[in-house]
Short mmCIF file of C-alpha atoms in Angstrom, two decimals:
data_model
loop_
_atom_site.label_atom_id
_atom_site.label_comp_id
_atom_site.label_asym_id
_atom_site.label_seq_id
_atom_site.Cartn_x
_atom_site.Cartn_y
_atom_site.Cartn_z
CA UNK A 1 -5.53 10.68 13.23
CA UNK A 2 -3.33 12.48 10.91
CA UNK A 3 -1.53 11.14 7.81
CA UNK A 4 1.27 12.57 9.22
CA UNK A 5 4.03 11.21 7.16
CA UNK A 6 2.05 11.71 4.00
CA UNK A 7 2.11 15.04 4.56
CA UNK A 8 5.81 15.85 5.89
CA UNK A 9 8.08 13.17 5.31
CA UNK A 10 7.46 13.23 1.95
CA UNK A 11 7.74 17.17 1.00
CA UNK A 12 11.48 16.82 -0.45
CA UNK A 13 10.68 14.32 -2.68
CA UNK A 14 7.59 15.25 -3.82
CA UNK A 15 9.35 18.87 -4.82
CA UNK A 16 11.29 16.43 -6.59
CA UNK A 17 8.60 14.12 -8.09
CA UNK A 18 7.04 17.40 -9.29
CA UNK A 19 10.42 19.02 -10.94
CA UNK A 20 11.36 16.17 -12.81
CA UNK A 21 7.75 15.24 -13.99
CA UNK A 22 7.74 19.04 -15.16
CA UNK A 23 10.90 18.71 -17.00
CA UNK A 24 10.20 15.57 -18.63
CA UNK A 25 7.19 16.24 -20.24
CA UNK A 26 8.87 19.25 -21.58
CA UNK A 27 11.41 18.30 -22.77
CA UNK A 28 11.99 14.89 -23.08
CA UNK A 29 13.13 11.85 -21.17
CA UNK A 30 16.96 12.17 -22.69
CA UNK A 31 17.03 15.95 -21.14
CA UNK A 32 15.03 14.74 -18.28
CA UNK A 33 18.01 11.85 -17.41
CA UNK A 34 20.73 14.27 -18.37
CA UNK A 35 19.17 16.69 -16.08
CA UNK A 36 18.56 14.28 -13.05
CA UNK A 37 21.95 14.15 -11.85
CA UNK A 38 22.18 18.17 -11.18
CA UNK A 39 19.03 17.85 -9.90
CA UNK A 40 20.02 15.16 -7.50
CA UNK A 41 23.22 17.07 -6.77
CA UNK A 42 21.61 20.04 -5.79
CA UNK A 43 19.10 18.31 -3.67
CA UNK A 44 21.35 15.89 -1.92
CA UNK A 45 23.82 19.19 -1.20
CA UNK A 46 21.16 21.57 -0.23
CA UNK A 47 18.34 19.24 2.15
CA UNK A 48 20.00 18.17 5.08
CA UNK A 49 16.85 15.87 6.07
CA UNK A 50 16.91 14.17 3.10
CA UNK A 51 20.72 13.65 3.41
CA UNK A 52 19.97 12.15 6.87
CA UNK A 53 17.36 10.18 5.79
CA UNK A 54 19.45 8.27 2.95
CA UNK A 55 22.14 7.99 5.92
CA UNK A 56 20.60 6.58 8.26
CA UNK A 57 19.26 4.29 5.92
CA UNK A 58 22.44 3.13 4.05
CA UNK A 59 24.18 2.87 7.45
CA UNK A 60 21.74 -0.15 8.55
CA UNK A 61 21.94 -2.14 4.83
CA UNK A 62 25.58 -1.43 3.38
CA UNK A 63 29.02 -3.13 5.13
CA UNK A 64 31.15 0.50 4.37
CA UNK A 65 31.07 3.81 5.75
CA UNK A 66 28.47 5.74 4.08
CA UNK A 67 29.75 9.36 1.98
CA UNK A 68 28.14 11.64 -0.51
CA UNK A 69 28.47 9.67 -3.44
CA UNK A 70 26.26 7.15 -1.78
CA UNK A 71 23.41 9.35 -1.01
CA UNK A 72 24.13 10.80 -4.54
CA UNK A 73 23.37 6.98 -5.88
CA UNK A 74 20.57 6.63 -3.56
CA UNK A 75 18.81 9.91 -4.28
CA UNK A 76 19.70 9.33 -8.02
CA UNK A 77 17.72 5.71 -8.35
CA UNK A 78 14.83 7.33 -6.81
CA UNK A 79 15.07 10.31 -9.57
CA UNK A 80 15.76 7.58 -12.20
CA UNK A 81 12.76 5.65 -11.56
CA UNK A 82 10.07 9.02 -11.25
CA UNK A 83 10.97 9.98 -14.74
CA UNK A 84 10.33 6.48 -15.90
CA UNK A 85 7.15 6.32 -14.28
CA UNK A 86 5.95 8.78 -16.71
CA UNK A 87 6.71 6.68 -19.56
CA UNK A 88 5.40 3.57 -17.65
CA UNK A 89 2.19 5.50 -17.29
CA UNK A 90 1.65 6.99 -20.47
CA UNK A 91 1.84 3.15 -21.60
CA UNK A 92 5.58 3.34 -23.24
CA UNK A 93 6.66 -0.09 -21.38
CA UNK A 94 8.23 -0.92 -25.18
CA UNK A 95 11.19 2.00 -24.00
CA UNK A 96 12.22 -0.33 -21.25
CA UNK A 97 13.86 -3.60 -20.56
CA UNK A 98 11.36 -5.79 -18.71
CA UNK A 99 13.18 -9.16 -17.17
CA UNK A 100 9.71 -11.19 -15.73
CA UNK A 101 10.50 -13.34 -13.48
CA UNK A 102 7.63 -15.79 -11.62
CA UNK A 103 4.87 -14.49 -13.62
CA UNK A 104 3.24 -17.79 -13.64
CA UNK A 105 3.15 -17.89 -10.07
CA UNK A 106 0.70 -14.75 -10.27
CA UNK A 107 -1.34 -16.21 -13.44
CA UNK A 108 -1.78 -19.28 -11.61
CA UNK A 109 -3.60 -17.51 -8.96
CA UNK A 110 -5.60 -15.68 -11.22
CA UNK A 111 -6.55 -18.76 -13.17
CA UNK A 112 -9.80 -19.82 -11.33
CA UNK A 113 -10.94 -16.55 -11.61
CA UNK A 114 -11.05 -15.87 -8.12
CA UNK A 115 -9.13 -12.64 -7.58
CA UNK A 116 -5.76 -12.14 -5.68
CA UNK A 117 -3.82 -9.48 -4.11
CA UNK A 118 -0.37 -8.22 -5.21
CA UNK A 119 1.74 -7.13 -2.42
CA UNK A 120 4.21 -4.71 -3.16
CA UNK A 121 6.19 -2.24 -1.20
CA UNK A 122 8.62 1.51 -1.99
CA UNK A 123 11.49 -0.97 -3.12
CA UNK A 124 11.92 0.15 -6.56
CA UNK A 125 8.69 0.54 -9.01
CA UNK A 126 5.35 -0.18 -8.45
CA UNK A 127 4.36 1.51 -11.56
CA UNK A 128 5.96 -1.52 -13.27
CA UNK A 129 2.79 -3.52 -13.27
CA UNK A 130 1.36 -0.92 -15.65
CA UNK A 131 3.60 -3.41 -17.78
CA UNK A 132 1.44 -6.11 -17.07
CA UNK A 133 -1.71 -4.53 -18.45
CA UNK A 134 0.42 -4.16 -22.03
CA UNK A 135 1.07 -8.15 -22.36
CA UNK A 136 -2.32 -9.38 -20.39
CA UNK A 137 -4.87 -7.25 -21.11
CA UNK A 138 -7.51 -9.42 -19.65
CA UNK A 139 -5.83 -8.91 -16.50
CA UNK A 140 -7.48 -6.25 -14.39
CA UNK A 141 -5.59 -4.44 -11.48
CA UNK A 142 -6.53 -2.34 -8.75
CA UNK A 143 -4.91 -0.50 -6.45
CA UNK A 144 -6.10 0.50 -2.86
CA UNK A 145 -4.13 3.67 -2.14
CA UNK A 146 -4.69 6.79 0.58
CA UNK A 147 -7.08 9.40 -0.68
CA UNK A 148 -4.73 12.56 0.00
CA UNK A 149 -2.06 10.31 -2.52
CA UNK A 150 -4.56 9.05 -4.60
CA UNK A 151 -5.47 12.48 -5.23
CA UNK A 152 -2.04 14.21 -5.74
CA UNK A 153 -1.17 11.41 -7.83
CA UNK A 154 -4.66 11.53 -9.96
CA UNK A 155 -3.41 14.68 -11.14
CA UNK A 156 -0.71 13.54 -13.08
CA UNK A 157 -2.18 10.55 -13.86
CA UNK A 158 -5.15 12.02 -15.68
CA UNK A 159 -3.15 14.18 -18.06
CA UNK A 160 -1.07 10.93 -19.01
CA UNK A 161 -3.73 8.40 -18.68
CA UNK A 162 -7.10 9.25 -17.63
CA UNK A 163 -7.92 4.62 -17.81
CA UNK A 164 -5.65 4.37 -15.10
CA UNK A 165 -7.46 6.74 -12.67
CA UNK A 166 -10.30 4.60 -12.63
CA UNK A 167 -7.52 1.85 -11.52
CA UNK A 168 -7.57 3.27 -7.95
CA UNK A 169 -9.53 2.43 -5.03
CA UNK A 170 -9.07 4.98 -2.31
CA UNK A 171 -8.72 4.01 1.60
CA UNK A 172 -10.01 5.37 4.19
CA UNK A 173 -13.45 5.21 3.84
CA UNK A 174 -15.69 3.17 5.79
CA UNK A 175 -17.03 1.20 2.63
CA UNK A 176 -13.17 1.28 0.68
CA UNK A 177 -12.92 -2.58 0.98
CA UNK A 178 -16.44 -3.72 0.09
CA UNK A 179 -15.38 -2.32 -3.72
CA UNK A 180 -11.75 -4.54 -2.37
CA UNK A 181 -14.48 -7.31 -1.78
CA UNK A 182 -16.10 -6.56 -5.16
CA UNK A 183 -13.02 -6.78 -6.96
CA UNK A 184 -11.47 -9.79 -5.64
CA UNK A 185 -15.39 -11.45 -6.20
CA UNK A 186 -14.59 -10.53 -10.33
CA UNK A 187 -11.60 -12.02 -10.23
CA UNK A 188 -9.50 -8.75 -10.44
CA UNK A 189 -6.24 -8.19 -8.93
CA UNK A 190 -5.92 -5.67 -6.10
CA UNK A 191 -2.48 -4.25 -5.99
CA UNK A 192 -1.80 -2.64 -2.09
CA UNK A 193 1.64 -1.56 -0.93
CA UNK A 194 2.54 -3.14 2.40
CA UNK A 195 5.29 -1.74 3.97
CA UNK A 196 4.22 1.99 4.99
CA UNK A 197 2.00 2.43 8.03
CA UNK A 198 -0.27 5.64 8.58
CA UNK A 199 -0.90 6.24 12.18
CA UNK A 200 -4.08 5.10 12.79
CA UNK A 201 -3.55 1.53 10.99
CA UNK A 202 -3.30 -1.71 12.69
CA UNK A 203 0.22 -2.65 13.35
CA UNK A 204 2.14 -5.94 14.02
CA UNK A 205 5.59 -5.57 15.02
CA UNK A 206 8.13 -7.94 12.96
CA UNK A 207 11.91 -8.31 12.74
CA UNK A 208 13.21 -6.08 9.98
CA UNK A 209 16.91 -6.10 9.04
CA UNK A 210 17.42 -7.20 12.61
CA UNK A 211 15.39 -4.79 14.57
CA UNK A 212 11.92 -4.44 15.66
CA UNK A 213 9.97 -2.57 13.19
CA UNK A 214 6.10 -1.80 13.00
CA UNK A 215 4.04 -3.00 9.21
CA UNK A 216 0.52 -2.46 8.44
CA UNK A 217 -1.41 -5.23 9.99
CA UNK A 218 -4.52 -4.49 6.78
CA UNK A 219 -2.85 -6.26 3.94
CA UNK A 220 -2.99 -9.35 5.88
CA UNK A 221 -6.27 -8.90 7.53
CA UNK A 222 -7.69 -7.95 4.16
CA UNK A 223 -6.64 -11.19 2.64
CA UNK A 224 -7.34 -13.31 5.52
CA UNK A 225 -10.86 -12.16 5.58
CA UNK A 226 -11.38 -12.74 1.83
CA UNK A 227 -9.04 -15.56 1.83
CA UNK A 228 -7.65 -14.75 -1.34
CA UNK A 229 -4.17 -15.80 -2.37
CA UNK A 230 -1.32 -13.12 -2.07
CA UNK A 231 1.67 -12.47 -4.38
CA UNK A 232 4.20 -10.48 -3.73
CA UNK A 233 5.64 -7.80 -6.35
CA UNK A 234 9.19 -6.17 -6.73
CA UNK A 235 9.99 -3.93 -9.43
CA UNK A 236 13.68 -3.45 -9.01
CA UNK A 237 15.57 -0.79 -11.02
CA UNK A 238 19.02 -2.12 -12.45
CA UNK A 239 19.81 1.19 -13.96
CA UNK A 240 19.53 2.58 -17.57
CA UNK A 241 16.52 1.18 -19.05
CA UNK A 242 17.08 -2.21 -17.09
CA UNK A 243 13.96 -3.73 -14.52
CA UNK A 244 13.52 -6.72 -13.20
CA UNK A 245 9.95 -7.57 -11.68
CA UNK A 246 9.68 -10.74 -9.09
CA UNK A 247 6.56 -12.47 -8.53
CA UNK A 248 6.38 -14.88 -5.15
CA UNK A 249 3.77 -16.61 -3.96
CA UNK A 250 3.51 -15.83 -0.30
CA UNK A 251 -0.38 -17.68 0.13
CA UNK A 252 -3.17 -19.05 -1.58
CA UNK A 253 -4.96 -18.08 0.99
CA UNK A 254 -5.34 -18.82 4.51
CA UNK A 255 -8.47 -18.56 7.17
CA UNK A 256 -8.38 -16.13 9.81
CA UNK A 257 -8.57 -18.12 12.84
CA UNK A 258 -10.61 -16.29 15.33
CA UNK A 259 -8.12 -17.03 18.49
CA UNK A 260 -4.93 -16.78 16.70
CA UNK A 261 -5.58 -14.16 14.36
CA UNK A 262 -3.07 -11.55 15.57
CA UNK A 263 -0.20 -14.14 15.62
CA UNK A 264 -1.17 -15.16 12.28
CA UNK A 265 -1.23 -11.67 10.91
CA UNK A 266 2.18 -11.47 12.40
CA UNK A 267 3.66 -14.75 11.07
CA UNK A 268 2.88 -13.25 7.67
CA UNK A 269 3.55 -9.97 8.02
CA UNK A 270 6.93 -11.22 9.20
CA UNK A 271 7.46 -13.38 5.89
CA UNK A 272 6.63 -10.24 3.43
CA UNK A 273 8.96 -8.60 5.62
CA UNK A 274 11.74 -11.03 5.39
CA UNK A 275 11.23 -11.00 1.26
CA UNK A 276 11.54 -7.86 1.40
CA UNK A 277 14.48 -7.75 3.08
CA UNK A 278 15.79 -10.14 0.59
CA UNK A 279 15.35 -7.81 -1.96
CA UNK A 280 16.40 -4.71 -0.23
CA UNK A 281 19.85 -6.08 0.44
CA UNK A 282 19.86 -7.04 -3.20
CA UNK A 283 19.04 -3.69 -4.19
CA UNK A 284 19.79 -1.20 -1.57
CA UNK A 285 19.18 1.60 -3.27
CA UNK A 286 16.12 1.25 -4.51
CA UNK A 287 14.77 1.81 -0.92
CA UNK A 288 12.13 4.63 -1.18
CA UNK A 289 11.42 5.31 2.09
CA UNK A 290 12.92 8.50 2.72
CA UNK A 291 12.66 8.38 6.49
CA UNK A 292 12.84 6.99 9.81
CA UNK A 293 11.43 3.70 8.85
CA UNK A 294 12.20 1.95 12.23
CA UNK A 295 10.93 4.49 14.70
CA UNK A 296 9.63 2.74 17.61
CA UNK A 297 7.23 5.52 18.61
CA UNK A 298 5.16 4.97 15.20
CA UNK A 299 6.68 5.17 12.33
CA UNK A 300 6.21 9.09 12.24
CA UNK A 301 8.72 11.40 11.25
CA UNK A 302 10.34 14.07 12.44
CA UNK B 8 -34.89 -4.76 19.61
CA UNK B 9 -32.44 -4.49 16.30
CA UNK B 10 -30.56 -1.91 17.85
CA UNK B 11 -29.36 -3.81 20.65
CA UNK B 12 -28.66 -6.89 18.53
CA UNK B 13 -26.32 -4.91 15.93
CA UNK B 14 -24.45 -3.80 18.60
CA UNK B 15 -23.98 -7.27 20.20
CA UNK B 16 -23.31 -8.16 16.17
CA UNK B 17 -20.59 -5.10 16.52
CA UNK B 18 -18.83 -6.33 19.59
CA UNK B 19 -19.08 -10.03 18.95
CA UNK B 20 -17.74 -9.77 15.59
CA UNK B 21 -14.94 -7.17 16.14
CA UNK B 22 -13.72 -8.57 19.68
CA UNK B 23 -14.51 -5.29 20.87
CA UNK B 24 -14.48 -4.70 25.16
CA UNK B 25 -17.44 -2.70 25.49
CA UNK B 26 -20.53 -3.38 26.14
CA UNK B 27 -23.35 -3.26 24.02
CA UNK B 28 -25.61 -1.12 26.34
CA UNK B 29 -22.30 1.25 26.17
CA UNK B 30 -22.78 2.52 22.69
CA UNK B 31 -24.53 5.48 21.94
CA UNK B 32 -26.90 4.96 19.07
CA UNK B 33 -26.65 8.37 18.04
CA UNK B 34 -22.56 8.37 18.20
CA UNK B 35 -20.53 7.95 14.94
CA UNK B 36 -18.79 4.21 14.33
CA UNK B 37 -15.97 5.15 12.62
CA UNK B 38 -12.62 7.32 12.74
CA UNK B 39 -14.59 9.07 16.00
CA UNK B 40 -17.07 7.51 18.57
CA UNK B 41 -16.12 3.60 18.48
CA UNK B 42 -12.91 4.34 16.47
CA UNK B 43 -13.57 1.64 13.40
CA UNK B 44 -11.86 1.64 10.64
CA UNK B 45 -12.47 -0.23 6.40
CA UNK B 46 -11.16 -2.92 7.73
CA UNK B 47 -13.49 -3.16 10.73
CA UNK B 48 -16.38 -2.24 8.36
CA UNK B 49 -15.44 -5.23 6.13
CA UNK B 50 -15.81 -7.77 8.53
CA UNK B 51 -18.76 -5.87 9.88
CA UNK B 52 -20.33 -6.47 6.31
CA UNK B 53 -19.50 -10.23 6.42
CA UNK B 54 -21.22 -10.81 9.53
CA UNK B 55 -24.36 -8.33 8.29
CA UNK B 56 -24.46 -10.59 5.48
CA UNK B 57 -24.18 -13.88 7.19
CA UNK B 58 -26.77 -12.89 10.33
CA UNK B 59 -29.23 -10.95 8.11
CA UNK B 60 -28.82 -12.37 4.38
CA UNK B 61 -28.10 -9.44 2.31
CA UNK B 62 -25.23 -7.58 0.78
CA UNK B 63 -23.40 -3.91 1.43
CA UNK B 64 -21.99 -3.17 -1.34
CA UNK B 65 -19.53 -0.12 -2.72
CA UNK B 66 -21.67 1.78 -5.02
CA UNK B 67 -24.52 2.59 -2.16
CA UNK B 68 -24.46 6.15 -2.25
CA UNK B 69 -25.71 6.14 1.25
CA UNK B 70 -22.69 4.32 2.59
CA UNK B 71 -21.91 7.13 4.62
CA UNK B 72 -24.76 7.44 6.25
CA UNK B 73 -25.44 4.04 7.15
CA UNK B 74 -22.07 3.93 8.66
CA UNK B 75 -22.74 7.04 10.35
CA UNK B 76 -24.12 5.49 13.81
CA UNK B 77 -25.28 2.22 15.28
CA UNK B 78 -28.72 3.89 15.12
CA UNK B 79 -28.48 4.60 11.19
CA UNK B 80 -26.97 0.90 10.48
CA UNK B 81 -29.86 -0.55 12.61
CA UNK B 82 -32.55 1.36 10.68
CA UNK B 83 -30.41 0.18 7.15
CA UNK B 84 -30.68 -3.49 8.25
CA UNK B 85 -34.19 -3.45 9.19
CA UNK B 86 -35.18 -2.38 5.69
CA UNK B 87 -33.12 -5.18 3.61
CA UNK B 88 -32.84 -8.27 5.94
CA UNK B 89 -34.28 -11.48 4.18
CA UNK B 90 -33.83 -13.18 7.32
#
């Protein structure tokens, strides 16, 4: 029942999160890039388990032998795009080079007013869409998020921008989706991140850069019950100042067949998964899933 | 009685395979007890909604403890059914 990999997996790079947020904000985000790259030096030296973790990752996605300079790039993106978060959320999209691409597909959906979920994933930014609220302001998103990160997040969040806290809809509770169900019933956009499984989530098992690989079942439930159309959402850093954002139609919505439902949920599971893929090898190092992401006994890590 | 109705509602609508004379009224639904989760609860609502012809929603401060056991959610339905 615990959130184990919130927890653990993630205590490297949320040291890191935390350092470069701190340095940022004091002094600057020139000083804060400048500074990212013997910050990533020092961390990609000094923690073997995230060194591993970038390893065993690259190994799967890129043709060559994987060496330091790799992880280095790896490690680096990741540092890259957590100082631009803070300008993304403190609403300075103007600093950054936005390419859209398939943002009709997304107002389309939205245009009868009857809600839709964006589906994104940890390939690249999901703090992109804070973009979207700049140039559609009618547009309102929501994110469904776990508590313990809604929580460690909230408290950067509020300093920069307290709007944005009231953005988030945490999980976990037994009455989480009826304000899901509330949204979606005002036409509002609920933003969920797909590819990260807790251990007590409902699982489908998909193919995943050819292997067997558990996703969260509940993004796919949760539209299938509401039958709501679902978009998918990459933010992909290009480096610098450079983003691209993808939006794909995956469904307008489908019913949740009582007999079939599990092979459903796994017939679209598996086609987020294969976009995703699609993107990954596109942009392998914005990959933020700093561990064992294809661990057969869960998902858990070490 | 309602009890034993909501938890036929429970197991019909959640494929559940238990039986409905199984569940303790007293025992908690979710995360313990039964083991339901949002997601569970969602669909739980839709079929509330459908059978007895009102709405959960997300601002009930009592959410909690309606959830809180097949006894409480009974005792809930029985005071807001239209149907």
């Amino acid at each position: 029942m615990s959130r184990h990999w919130l927890k653990q997996s993630e205590r490297g790079s949320l040291f890191l999160i935390r350092l470069i947020t701190r340095i940022t904000l004091l002094l600057g985000r020139p000083a804060g890039r400048l500074l990212l790259y013997p910050i990533t030096l020092y961390f990609v030296l000094f923690s073997r388990k995230a060194r591993n973790a970038s390893r065993n990752y690259l190994k799967r996605v890129l043709p060559q032998p994987i060496g330091l300079r790799h992880i280095f790039r790896h490690y680096h993106t990741f540092a890259a795009t957590i100082l631009d978060r803070i300008y993304l959320l403190s609403g300075r999209q103007d600093y950054f080079n936005i390419d859209i691409r398939g943002e009709t597909r997304l107002l389309e959906q939205l245009k009868d007013g009857r809600g839709c979920m964006l589906l994104g994933s940890h390939l690249g930014s999901f703090e992109l869409l804070r973009s979207l609220a700049a140039t559609h302001p009618d547009i309102s998103v929501k994110a469904l998020m776990y508590e313990e990160n809604a929580e460690k997040i909230n408290q950067v969040i509020q300093a920069l921008n307290p709007e944005i806290a009231d953005m988030i809809i945490p999980i976990g509770r037994p009455d989480s989706l009826f304000e899901v169900q509330e949204a979606v019933e005002r036409g509002e956009v609920i933003g969920i991140l797909g590819d990260r499984i807790a251990l007590d989530d409902k699982q489908v098992k998909v193919r995943f850069f050819d292997q067997t690989c558990r996703f969260p079942a509940g993004p796919m439930l949760i539209a299938g019950l509401l039958k709501i159309p679902v978009v998918l959402f990459f933010g992909i850093h290009q480096g610098g100042r450079d983003y691209t954002i993808h939006f794909e139609l995956l469904t307008e919505g489908f019913h949740l067949d009582r007999e079939e439902r599990w092979q459903q949920i796994t017939e679209w599971t598996q086609r987020y998964a294969n976009r995703l893929e699609h993107h990954t090898r596109q942009a392998p190092y914005n990959w933020f899933n700093f561990y064992d992401f294809w661990d057969e006994t869960g998902n858990t890590p070490k | 009685m309602l009890e034993n109705e909501v938890a036929t509602l429970i197991i019909e609508t959640l494929n559940l395979r238990v039986d409905p004379s199984s569940i303790d009224p007293q025992a908690p639904l979710f995360t313990e007890g039964l083991g339901l989760d949002s997601i569970d609860a969602l669909e739980l609502a839709m079929s509330i909604s459908k059978k007895y012809g009102f709405q959960l929603r997300s601002n009930d401060e009592n959410n909690a403890n309606i959830f809180a056991s097949l006894s409480s959610l009974s005792k809930h339905i029985e005071s807001c059914r239209t149907t």
